[in-house]
Short mmCIF file of C-alpha atoms in Angstrom, two decimals:
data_model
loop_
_atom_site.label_atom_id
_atom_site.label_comp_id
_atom_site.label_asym_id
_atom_site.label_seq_id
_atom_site.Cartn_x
_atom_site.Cartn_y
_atom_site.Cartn_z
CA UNK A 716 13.66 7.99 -11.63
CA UNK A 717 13.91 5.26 -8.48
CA UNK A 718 12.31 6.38 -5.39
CA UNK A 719 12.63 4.59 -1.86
CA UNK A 720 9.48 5.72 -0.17
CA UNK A 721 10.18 4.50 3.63
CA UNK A 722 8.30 2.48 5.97
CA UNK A 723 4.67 4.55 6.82
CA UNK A 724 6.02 7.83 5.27
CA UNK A 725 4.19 9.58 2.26
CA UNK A 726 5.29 10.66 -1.32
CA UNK A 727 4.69 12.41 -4.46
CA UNK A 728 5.70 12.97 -7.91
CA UNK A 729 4.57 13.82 -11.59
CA UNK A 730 4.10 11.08 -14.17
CA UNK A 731 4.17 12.27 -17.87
CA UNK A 732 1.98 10.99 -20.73
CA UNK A 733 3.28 7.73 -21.65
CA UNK A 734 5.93 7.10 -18.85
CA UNK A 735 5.53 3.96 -16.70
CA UNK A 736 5.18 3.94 -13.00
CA UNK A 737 6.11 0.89 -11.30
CA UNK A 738 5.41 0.53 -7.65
CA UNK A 739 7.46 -2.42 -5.57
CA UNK A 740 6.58 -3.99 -3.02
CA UNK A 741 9.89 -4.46 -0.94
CA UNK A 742 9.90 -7.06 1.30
CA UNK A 743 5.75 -8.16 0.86
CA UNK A 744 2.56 -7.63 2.87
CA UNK A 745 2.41 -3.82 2.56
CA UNK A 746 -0.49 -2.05 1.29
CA UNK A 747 0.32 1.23 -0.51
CA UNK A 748 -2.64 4.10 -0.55
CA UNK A 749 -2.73 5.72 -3.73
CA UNK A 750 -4.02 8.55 -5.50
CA UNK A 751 -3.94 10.32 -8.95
CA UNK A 752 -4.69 13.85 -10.24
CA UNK A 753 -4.65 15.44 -13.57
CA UNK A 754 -1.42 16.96 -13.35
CA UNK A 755 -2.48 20.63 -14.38
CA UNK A 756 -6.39 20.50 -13.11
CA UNK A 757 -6.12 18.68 -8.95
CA UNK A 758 -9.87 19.21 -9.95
CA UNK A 759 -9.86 16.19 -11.95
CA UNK A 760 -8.71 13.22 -10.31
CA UNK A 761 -8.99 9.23 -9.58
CA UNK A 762 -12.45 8.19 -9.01
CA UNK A 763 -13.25 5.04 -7.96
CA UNK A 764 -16.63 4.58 -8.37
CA UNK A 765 -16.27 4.95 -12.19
CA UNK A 766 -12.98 2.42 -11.91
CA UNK A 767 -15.55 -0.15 -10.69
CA UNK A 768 -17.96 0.54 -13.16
CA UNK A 769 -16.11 1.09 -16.18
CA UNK A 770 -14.64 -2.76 -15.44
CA UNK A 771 -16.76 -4.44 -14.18
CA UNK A 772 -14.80 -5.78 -11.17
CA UNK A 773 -14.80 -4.85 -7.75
CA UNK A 774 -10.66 -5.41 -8.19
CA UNK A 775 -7.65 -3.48 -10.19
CA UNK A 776 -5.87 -5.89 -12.27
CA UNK A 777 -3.98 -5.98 -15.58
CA UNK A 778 -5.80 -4.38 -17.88
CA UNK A 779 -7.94 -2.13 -16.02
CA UNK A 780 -8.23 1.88 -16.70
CA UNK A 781 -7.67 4.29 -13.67
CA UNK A 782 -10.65 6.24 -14.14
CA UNK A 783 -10.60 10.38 -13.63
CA UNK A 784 -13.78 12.42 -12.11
CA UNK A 785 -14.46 13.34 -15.64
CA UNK A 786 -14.78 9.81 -17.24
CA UNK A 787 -11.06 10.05 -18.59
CA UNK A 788 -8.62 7.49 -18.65
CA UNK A 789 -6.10 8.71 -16.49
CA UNK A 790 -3.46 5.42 -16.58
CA UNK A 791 -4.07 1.71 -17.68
CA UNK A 792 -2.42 -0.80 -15.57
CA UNK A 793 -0.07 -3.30 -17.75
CA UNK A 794 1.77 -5.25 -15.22
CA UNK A 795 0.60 -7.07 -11.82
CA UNK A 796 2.80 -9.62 -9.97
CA UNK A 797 0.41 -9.79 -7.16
CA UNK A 798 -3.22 -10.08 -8.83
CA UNK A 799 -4.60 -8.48 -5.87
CA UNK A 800 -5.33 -4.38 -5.27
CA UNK A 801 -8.34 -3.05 -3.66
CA UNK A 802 -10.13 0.03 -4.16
CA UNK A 803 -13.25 -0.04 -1.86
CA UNK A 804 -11.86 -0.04 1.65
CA UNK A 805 -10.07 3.20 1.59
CA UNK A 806 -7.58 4.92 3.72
CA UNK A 807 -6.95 4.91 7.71
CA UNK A 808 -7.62 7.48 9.82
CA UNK A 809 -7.25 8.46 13.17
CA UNK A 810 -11.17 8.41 13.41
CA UNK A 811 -11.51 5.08 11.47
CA UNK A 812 -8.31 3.52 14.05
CA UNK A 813 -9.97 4.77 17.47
CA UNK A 814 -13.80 2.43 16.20
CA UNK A 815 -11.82 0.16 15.24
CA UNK A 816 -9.10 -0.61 17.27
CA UNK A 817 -10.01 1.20 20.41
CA UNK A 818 -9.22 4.58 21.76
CA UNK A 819 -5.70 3.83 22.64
CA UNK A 820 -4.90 4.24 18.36
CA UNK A 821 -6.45 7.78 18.32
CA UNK A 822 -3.16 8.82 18.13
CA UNK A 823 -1.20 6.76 16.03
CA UNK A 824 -0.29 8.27 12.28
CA UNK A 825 -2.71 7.70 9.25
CA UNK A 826 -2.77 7.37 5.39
CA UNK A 827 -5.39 10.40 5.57
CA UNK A 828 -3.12 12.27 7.59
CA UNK A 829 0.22 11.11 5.48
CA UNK A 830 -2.10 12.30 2.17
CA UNK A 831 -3.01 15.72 3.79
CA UNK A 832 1.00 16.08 4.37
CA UNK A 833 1.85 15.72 1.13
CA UNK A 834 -1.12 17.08 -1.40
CA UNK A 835 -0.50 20.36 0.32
CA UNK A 836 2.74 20.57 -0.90
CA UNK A 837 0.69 20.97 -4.22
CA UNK A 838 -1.54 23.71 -2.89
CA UNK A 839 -4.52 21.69 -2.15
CA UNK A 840 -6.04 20.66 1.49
CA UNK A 841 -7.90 17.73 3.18
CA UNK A 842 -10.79 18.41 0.91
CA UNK A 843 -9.19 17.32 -1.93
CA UNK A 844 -8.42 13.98 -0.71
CA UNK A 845 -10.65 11.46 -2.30
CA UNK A 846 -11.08 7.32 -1.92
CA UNK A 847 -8.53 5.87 -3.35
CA UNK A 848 -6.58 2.65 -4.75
CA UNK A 849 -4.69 0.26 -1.94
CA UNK A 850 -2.14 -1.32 -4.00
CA UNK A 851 -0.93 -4.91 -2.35
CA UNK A 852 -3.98 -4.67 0.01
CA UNK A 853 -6.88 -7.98 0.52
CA UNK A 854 -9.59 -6.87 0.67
CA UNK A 855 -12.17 -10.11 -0.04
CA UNK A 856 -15.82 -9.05 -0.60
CA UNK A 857 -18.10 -11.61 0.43
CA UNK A 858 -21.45 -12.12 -1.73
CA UNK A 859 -23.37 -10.25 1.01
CA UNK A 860 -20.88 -7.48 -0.03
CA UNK A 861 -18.98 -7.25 3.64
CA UNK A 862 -15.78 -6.90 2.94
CA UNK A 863 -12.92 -7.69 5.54
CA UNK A 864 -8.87 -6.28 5.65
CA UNK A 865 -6.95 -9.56 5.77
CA UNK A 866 -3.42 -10.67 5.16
CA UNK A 867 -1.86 -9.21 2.51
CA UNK A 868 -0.89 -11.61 -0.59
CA UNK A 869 2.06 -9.83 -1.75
CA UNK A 870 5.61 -11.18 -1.77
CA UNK A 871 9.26 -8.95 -1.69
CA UNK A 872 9.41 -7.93 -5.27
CA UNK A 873 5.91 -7.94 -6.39
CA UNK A 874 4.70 -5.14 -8.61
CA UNK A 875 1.88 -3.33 -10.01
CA UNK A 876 2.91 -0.88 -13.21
CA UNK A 877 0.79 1.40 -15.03
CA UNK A 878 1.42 3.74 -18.17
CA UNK A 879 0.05 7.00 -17.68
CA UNK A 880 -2.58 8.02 -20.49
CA UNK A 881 -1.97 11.58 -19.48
CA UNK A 882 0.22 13.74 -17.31
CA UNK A 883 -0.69 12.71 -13.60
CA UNK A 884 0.41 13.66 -9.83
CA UNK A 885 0.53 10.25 -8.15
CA UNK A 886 0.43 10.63 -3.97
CA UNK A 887 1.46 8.12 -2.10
CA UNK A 888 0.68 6.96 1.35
CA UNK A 889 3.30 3.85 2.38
CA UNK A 890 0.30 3.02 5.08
CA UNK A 891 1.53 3.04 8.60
CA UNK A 892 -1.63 0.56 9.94
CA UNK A 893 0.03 -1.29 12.80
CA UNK A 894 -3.59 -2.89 13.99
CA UNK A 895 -5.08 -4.60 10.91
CA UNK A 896 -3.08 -7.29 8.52
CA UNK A 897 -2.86 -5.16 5.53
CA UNK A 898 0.75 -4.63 6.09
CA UNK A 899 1.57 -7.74 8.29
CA UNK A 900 1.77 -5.60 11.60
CA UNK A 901 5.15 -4.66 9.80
CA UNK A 902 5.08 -1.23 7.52
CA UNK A 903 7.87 -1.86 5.32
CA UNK A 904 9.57 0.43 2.02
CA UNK A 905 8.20 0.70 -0.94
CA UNK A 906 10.19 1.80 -4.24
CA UNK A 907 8.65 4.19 -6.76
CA UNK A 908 10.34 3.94 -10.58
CA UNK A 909 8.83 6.22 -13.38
CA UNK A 910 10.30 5.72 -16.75
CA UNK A 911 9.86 5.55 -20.36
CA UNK A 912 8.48 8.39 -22.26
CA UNK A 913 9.30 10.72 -25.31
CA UNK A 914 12.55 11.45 -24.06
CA UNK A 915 13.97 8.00 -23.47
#
């Protein structure tokens, strides 16, 4: 399955046990807001604090285990083009955009508010929205621990893939940010492609 997620829009989809998902970075320098949920229990789903700790690293990379609420593996990543995904700065909001950027950005669109769009589709609400991964996005930590957005490192092409270590709804936010580098001051499309699996 290929999937064109446009420029700032959200998206969704079910990953089976030991399919691939491959997300591609079109045309470079856009961060892509991620999250994961056991695909029959949204009460289990991607924690990050457990990521970090089972690694070791403040960074996802090859090799790392997407880590579930429950200390499950929920997917192990096994390809990375970019060597660069953050999961400490988490999504834009509206509230985040207006002390940042100024009260002029209260309005503009959000991940959070692309995520609430499309996990109730699934029967679940802003509650259930949780810090996630930013695939593509810089996020340097300094050794004070401050930690600043800057330009993204990704090129058109790169990838991230993961196999899924159990069946998994993966929610998508293509972020929209206009006002921080993460994405260039461009959004751009993403493609989504799931394969593999006991039936291929």
């Amino acid at each position: 399955m290929d999937h064109l997620v446009p420029a700032e829009k959200p998206w969704s989809g079910i990953v089976r046990k030991g399919q691939t998902i491959r997300i591609i970075d079109s045309e470079g320098q856009q961060a892509v807001d991620t999250l994961f949920y056991k695909a029959d229990d949204f009460s289990e789903r991607y924690s990050g604090q457990d990521t970090l700790r089972i690694q070791g690293n403040a960074y996802v990379g090859i090799g790392t285990r997407i880590m579930s609420n429950e200390g499950n593996v929920m997917l192990t990543v096994t390809a990375d083009s970019c060597g660069r995904h953050d999961t400490s700065a988490g999504a834009c909001s509206c509230e985040s955009n207006t002390v940042r950027f100024g009260h002029d950005t209260k309005y503009l669109h959000a991940c959070r508010d692309n995520f609430v769009l499309e996990v109730t589709k699934h029967g679940m609400s802003k509650r259930d929205i949780v810090p996630n991964i930013n695939f593509f996005m810089n996020v340097p930590i300094q050794p004070s621990g401050q930690m600043t957005i800057v330009d993204g490192l990704s090129r058109p092409g790169d990838h991230v893939e993961l196999i899924a270590e159990m069946d998994v709804l993966c929610v998508i936010s293509n972020c929209p940010q206009v006002n921080n580098p993460c994405n260039g001051f461009n959004p751009t499309p993403i493609r989504v492609v799931i394969s593999g699996g006991p039936n291929e």
